[in-house]
Amino acid sequence: MENFVAYNPTKLHFGKGVVNELGDAAESIGKKALVVYGKGSVLKNGSYNDTIRQLKDRGISIVEFNGIKPNPVVTDVDEAASIGKNGKVDMVVAIGGGSVIDSAKIIAICIADNVNGWDVMTGKHTPAGSKPLIAVLTLAATGTEMNPVAVLQNHDTDQKIGFRHEVMFPVHSFLDPKYTQSVPANYTAYGIVDLVAHALEAWFGEGEANLSDRFVIAIIREAIEIGPLLMEDLENYDYRARIMWAATNALNDTTMHGRVSGDWGVHGLGHTLSYLYDTAHGATLSIFFPAWMKRLVEKNPDRITQLGKSLFGVDSPEKTIAGFEDFFKKVGSPVRAAEAGITREQKGEILDLMSKQKVRGIHVDLDEQDREAIVELAL
Ligand code: NZQ
Ligand code: ZN
């Protein structure tokens, strides 16, 4: 087991009605908030009204930025940050899924440090601070509610990249599963895939960490058991709650302690599809994880089989990969690029972007031939 520091300062409020505690939290931070949200789902599921009422009841004044898109872009971050700077806000309140909360994390740094979003994302500017961020999560998937990571796109540089810094943990995150009951079937499935993929990125990372491995298995088991039930009963509060908590734990370092690193090669591969075709994040992962594992069979079959034994009771890498493909299909997420409308003619531009972005993986190093083989398997 490697040395590690366990640090997670996010105060997570989980369960029915927890947004009733948001007013107290915001009042202890300041008097003016920048409220950030996406294209309007939060106006329908009650999360926006509940949050605004909490802020107004405490006399907190509000400026707003809405319209954050899925696969968020840095130009929106800069626009929102300028509203926050001009409004001299004390905090940022994000209501939505990963795209909104990720954007808000960078917005909060840009306001505090008076810098551009891309300088933060690329590491050109090291954050000195951040406006406190309160998150109200409406979609279970990314784990952003309890981690210090943001992922953004830049259309000037052809990139979709992630950035992590300690100042980016939300100060408070409010997770009421009832707000996720309105998530449509496709994004519900993508969220389930995303949480499984996060557990897998940890599993295939470097270093031996037995307890962290057991957490990985427990999280994926929860998804395999509850995911299909949820897909049949999208408004079931208990299923929503269980998937939501699993997603948080899949990427809040629970699965990482004691390892050298995760892998993240599949995420890198997936980001190229999101960048080029706006493919939903989770869909890119159900397309690439089986293909990536098929390529990995030659290099490290034992690690795959170990997973299959624990999860599906099977004894070969091929059967393990088939187990994951079946699961992704069962929840309704694509396992081939064609199912997401991506054709063989696009293979060249996909590989070009992967090459330009130097998509490799931290532990399993991918070269040009690996990428070509994986894309071929994924088509
Ligand atoms: O824009 P609105 O109207 O809010 O609609 C959203 C969006 O269309 C909708 N939605 C959200 N909550 C809803 C809802 N619809 C109905 N009812 C609700 N309660 O769902 C759509 C997708 O939202 P989005 O925020 O894009 O999804 P997700 O949470 O999956 O976030 C994906 C983004 O997070 C990044 C991804 O790359 C992608 O950009 N990731 C962030 C990570 C992190 N910060 O740690 C790690 C992940 O690996 C991932 O890369
Ligand atoms: Zn992910």
XYZ file of N, CA, C and O in Angstrom, residues 156-237:
328
model
N -11.293 26.607 -29.066
C -10.151 27.238 -29.745
C -8.949 26.309 -29.783
O -8.123 26.388 -30.690
N -8.845 25.454 -28.753
C -7.658 24.575 -28.695
C -8.007 23.113 -28.972
O -7.138 22.244 -28.871
N -9.280 22.843 -29.320
C -9.727 21.457 -29.586
C -9.496 20.540 -28.402
O -9.028 19.412 -28.558
N -9.814 20.987 -27.200
C -9.546 20.153 -26.022
C -10.767 19.972 -25.129
O -11.568 20.891 -24.977
N -10.852 18.793 -24.546
C -11.715 18.573 -23.388
C -10.798 17.987 -22.319
O -10.290 16.873 -22.473
N -10.548 18.752 -21.261
C -9.562 18.311 -20.266
C -10.100 18.496 -18.846
O -11.028 19.265 -18.605
N -9.466 17.790 -17.933
C -9.824 17.898 -16.520
C -8.752 18.645 -15.754
O -7.599 18.735 -16.183
N -9.161 19.205 -14.627
C -8.220 19.894 -13.743
C -8.645 19.628 -12.305
O -9.841 19.565 -12.005
N -7.661 19.447 -11.442
C -7.946 19.132 -10.038
C -7.113 20.049 -9.160
O -5.910 20.222 -9.385
N -7.743 20.641 -8.167
C -7.003 21.465 -7.194
C -7.794 21.499 -5.890
O -9.034 21.534 -5.895
N -7.050 21.518 -4.811
C -7.660 21.437 -3.485
C -8.731 22.505 -3.207
O -9.679 22.246 -2.461
N -8.590 23.695 -3.816
C -9.588 24.741 -3.525
C -10.938 24.441 -4.173
O -11.911 25.164 -3.945
N -10.987 23.384 -4.991
C -12.211 23.151 -5.780
C -13.248 22.224 -5.132
O -14.281 21.928 -5.739
N -12.990 21.746 -3.933
C -14.043 20.987 -3.241
C -15.220 21.923 -2.960
O -15.009 23.019 -2.405
N -16.459 21.522 -3.293
C -17.581 22.347 -2.823
C -17.535 22.435 -1.292
O -17.134 21.478 -0.631
N -17.929 23.587 -0.751
C -17.957 23.715 0.709
C -19.140 22.916 1.258
O -19.023 22.210 2.252
N -20.283 23.053 0.584
C -21.471 22.253 0.920
C -22.016 21.637 -0.362
O -22.081 22.308 -1.387
N -22.435 20.381 -0.289
C -23.193 19.799 -1.400
C -24.494 19.233 -0.857
O -24.493 18.546 0.168
N -25.577 19.543 -1.557
C -26.910 19.080 -1.153
C -27.385 18.033 -2.154
O -27.509 18.328 -3.343
N -27.625 16.830 -1.658
C -28.029 15.722 -2.523
C -29.393 15.215 -2.086
O -29.500 14.421 -1.137
N -30.436 15.714 -2.742
C -31.775 15.179 -2.483
C -32.141 14.293 -3.677
O -32.365 14.801 -4.788
N -32.223 12.982 -3.462
C -32.496 12.073 -4.582
C -33.776 12.417 -5.337
O -33.907 12.085 -6.511
N -34.709 13.108 -4.672
C -35.986 13.402 -5.366
C -35.748 14.297 -6.594
O -36.465 14.199 -7.571
N -34.719 15.154 -6.537
C -34.455 15.996 -7.714
C -33.976 15.171 -8.903
O -34.004 15.638 -10.035
N -33.469 13.968 -8.638
C -32.977 13.152 -9.762
C -34.085 12.290 -10.375
O -33.856 11.617 -11.374
N -35.277 12.305 -9.763
C -36.360 11.466 -10.295
C -36.785 11.899 -11.696
O -37.357 11.115 -12.447
N -36.478 13.155 -12.055
C -36.877 13.634 -13.390
C -35.801 13.394 -14.449
O -36.002 13.727 -15.620
N -34.665 12.847 -14.073
C -33.620 12.610 -15.086
C -34.144 11.564 -16.074
O -34.594 10.487 -15.668
N -34.110 11.879 -17.389
C -34.656 10.928 -18.363
C -33.838 9.626 -18.420
O -32.711 9.576 -17.910
N -34.429 8.606 -19.051
C -33.799 7.272 -19.065
C -32.367 7.324 -19.599
O -31.460 6.724 -19.017
N -32.137 8.073 -20.695
C -30.785 8.023 -21.282
C -29.732 8.565 -20.311
O -28.729 7.910 -20.027
N -29.981 9.719 -19.717
C -28.973 10.273 -18.793
C -28.900 9.491 -17.481
O -27.857 9.470 -16.837
N -29.991 8.834 -17.111
C -29.923 7.965 -15.930
C -28.944 6.823 -16.223
O -28.077 6.495 -15.399
N -29.074 6.232 -17.390
C -28.173 5.137 -17.780
C -26.727 5.627 -17.874
O -25.806 4.963 -17.378
N -26.525 6.788 -18.487
C -25.148 7.302 -18.627
C -24.530 7.553 -17.246
O -23.330 7.344 -17.042
N -25.358 7.988 -16.307
C -24.854 8.229 -14.950
C -24.411 6.929 -14.284
O -23.378 6.876 -13.615
N -25.203 5.878 -14.488
C -24.852 4.564 -13.918
C -23.534 4.079 -14.536
O -22.636 3.601 -13.839
N -23.418 4.241 -15.856
C -22.171 3.831 -16.524
C -20.991 4.651 -15.985
O -19.910 4.113 -15.713
N -21.202 5.940 -15.822
C -20.102 6.811 -15.372
C -19.584 6.380 -14.002
O -18.375 6.290 -13.777
N -20.508 6.059 -13.110
C -20.036 5.681 -11.763
C -19.280 4.355 -11.813
O -18.262 4.174 -11.132
N -19.760 3.435 -12.650
C -19.044 2.158 -12.801
C -17.662 2.410 -13.418
O -16.652 1.845 -12.984
N -17.623 3.291 -14.397
C -16.349 3.596 -15.063
C -15.352 4.233 -14.091
O -14.150 3.955 -14.154
N -15.838 5.065 -13.177
C -14.923 5.670 -12.196
C -14.314 4.597 -11.300
O -13.120 4.613 -11.002
N -15.166 3.642 -10.888
C -14.647 2.547 -10.061
C -13.615 1.740 -10.859
O -12.575 1.341 -10.329
N -13.897 1.535 -12.156
C -12.967 0.755 -12.988
C -11.647 1.498 -13.227
O -10.582 0.882 -13.251
N -11.718 2.806 -13.400
C -10.466 3.577 -13.602
C -9.566 3.417 -12.381
O -8.344 3.351 -12.490
N -10.178 3.358 -11.198
C -9.382 3.132 -9.983
C -8.812 1.712 -9.985
O -7.619 1.500 -9.735
N -9.660 0.742 -10.309
C -9.253 -0.671 -10.305
C -8.046 -0.919 -11.213
O -7.150 -1.692 -10.885
N -8.056 -0.268 -12.375
C -6.986 -0.500 -13.361
C -5.816 0.462 -13.201
O -4.935 0.524 -14.055
N -5.810 1.223 -12.105
C -4.676 2.103 -11.839
C -3.483 1.335 -11.303
O -3.482 0.101 -11.256
N -2.480 2.095 -10.879
C -1.241 1.459 -10.438
C -1.202 1.313 -8.918
O -1.615 2.213 -8.187
N -0.697 0.199 -8.452
C -0.478 0.017 -7.025
C -1.487 -0.917 -6.396
O -2.635 -1.015 -6.863
N -1.082 -1.618 -5.358
C -1.975 -2.570 -4.701
C -2.614 -1.932 -3.482
O -1.926 -1.420 -2.612
N -3.915 -1.950 -3.440
C -4.642 -1.328 -2.332
C -5.892 -2.163 -2.103
O -6.943 -1.921 -2.697
N -5.752 -3.163 -1.255
C -6.798 -4.169 -1.138
C -8.148 -3.614 -0.696
O -9.193 -3.946 -1.266
N -8.120 -2.762 0.315
C -9.399 -2.240 0.798
C -10.049 -1.355 -0.275
O -11.264 -1.433 -0.507
N -9.221 -0.565 -0.948
C -9.766 0.262 -2.033
C -10.353 -0.621 -3.136
O -11.393 -0.291 -3.724
N -9.704 -1.753 -3.427
C -10.266 -2.703 -4.401
C -11.635 -3.209 -3.951
O -12.557 -3.362 -4.754
N -11.746 -3.488 -2.658
C -13.042 -3.973 -2.155
C -14.129 -2.909 -2.273
O -15.289 -3.223 -2.534
N -13.741 -1.651 -2.077
C -14.719 -0.569 -2.280
C -15.155 -0.532 -3.751
O -16.323 -0.313 -4.056
N -14.192 -0.718 -4.653
C -14.524 -0.739 -6.089
C -15.584 -1.807 -6.363
O -16.610 -1.541 -7.011
N -15.329 -2.992 -5.860
C -16.269 -4.101 -6.111
C -17.643 -3.780 -5.506
O -18.685 -3.988 -6.147
N -17.639 -3.239 -4.295
C -18.913 -2.934 -3.627
C -19.715 -1.900 -4.423
O -20.936 -2.029 -4.595
N -19.016 -0.897 -4.931
C -19.703 0.167 -5.682
C -20.271 -0.385 -6.990
O -21.425 -0.117 -7.353
N -19.473 -1.189 -7.693
C -19.984 -1.732 -8.968
C -21.140 -2.707 -8.703
O -22.128 -2.731 -9.439
N -21.026 -3.489 -7.629
C -22.134 -4.405 -7.281
C -23.430 -3.645 -7.054
O -24.501 -4.063 -7.469
N -23.312 -2.541 -6.342
C -24.505 -1.721 -6.077
C -25.130 -1.277 -7.406
O -26.346 -1.347 -7.588
N -24.266 -0.846 -8.338
C -24.774 -0.384 -9.644
C -25.394 -1.537 -10.427
O -26.441 -1.379 -11.073
N -24.759 -2.714 -10.371
C -25.281 -3.864 -11.130
C -26.618 -4.328 -10.549
O -27.536 -4.719 -11.277
N -26.740 -4.229 -9.238
C -27.990 -4.665 -8.600
C -29.115 -3.640 -8.801
O -30.238 -3.981 -9.163
N -28.788 -2.367 -8.560
C -29.851 -1.354 -8.541
C -30.088 -0.707 -9.913
O -31.206 -0.303 -10.232
N -29.020 -0.609 -10.726
C -29.151 0.075 -12.024
C -30.336 -0.427 -12.843
O -31.218 0.358 -13.221
N -30.403 -1.729 -13.113
C -31.508 -2.229 -13.950
C -32.880 -2.025 -13.292
O -33.866 -1.768 -13.986
N -32.941 -2.129 -11.958
C -34.230 -1.888 -11.283
C -34.650 -0.431 -11.467
O -35.813 -0.122 -11.744
N -33.681 0.464 -11.332
C -33.981 1.889 -11.508
C -34.458 2.176 -12.937
O -35.406 2.941 -13.140
N -33.833 1.525 -13.925
C -34.224 1.783 -15.314
C -35.680 1.382 -15.581
O -36.327 1.920 -16.470
N -36.185 0.433 -14.768
C -37.587 0.005 -14.911
C -38.542 0.872 -14.100
O -39.754 0.732 -14.196
N -37.979 1.704 -13.224
C -38.825 2.416 -12.257
C -38.144 3.755 -11.921
O -37.649 3.959 -10.816
N -38.134 4.643 -12.926
C -37.292 5.847 -12.844
C -37.655 6.787 -11.699
O -36.859 7.629 -11.301
N -38.867 6.665 -11.183
C -39.246 7.595 -10.106
C -39.084 6.993 -8.716
O -39.487 7.591 -7.724
N -38.488 5.808 -8.635
C -38.333 5.142 -7.341
C -37.283 5.871 -6.492
O -36.094 5.910 -6.837
N -37.740 6.442 -5.383
C -36.835 7.263 -4.547
C -35.668 6.444 -4.008
O -34.521 6.872 -4.038
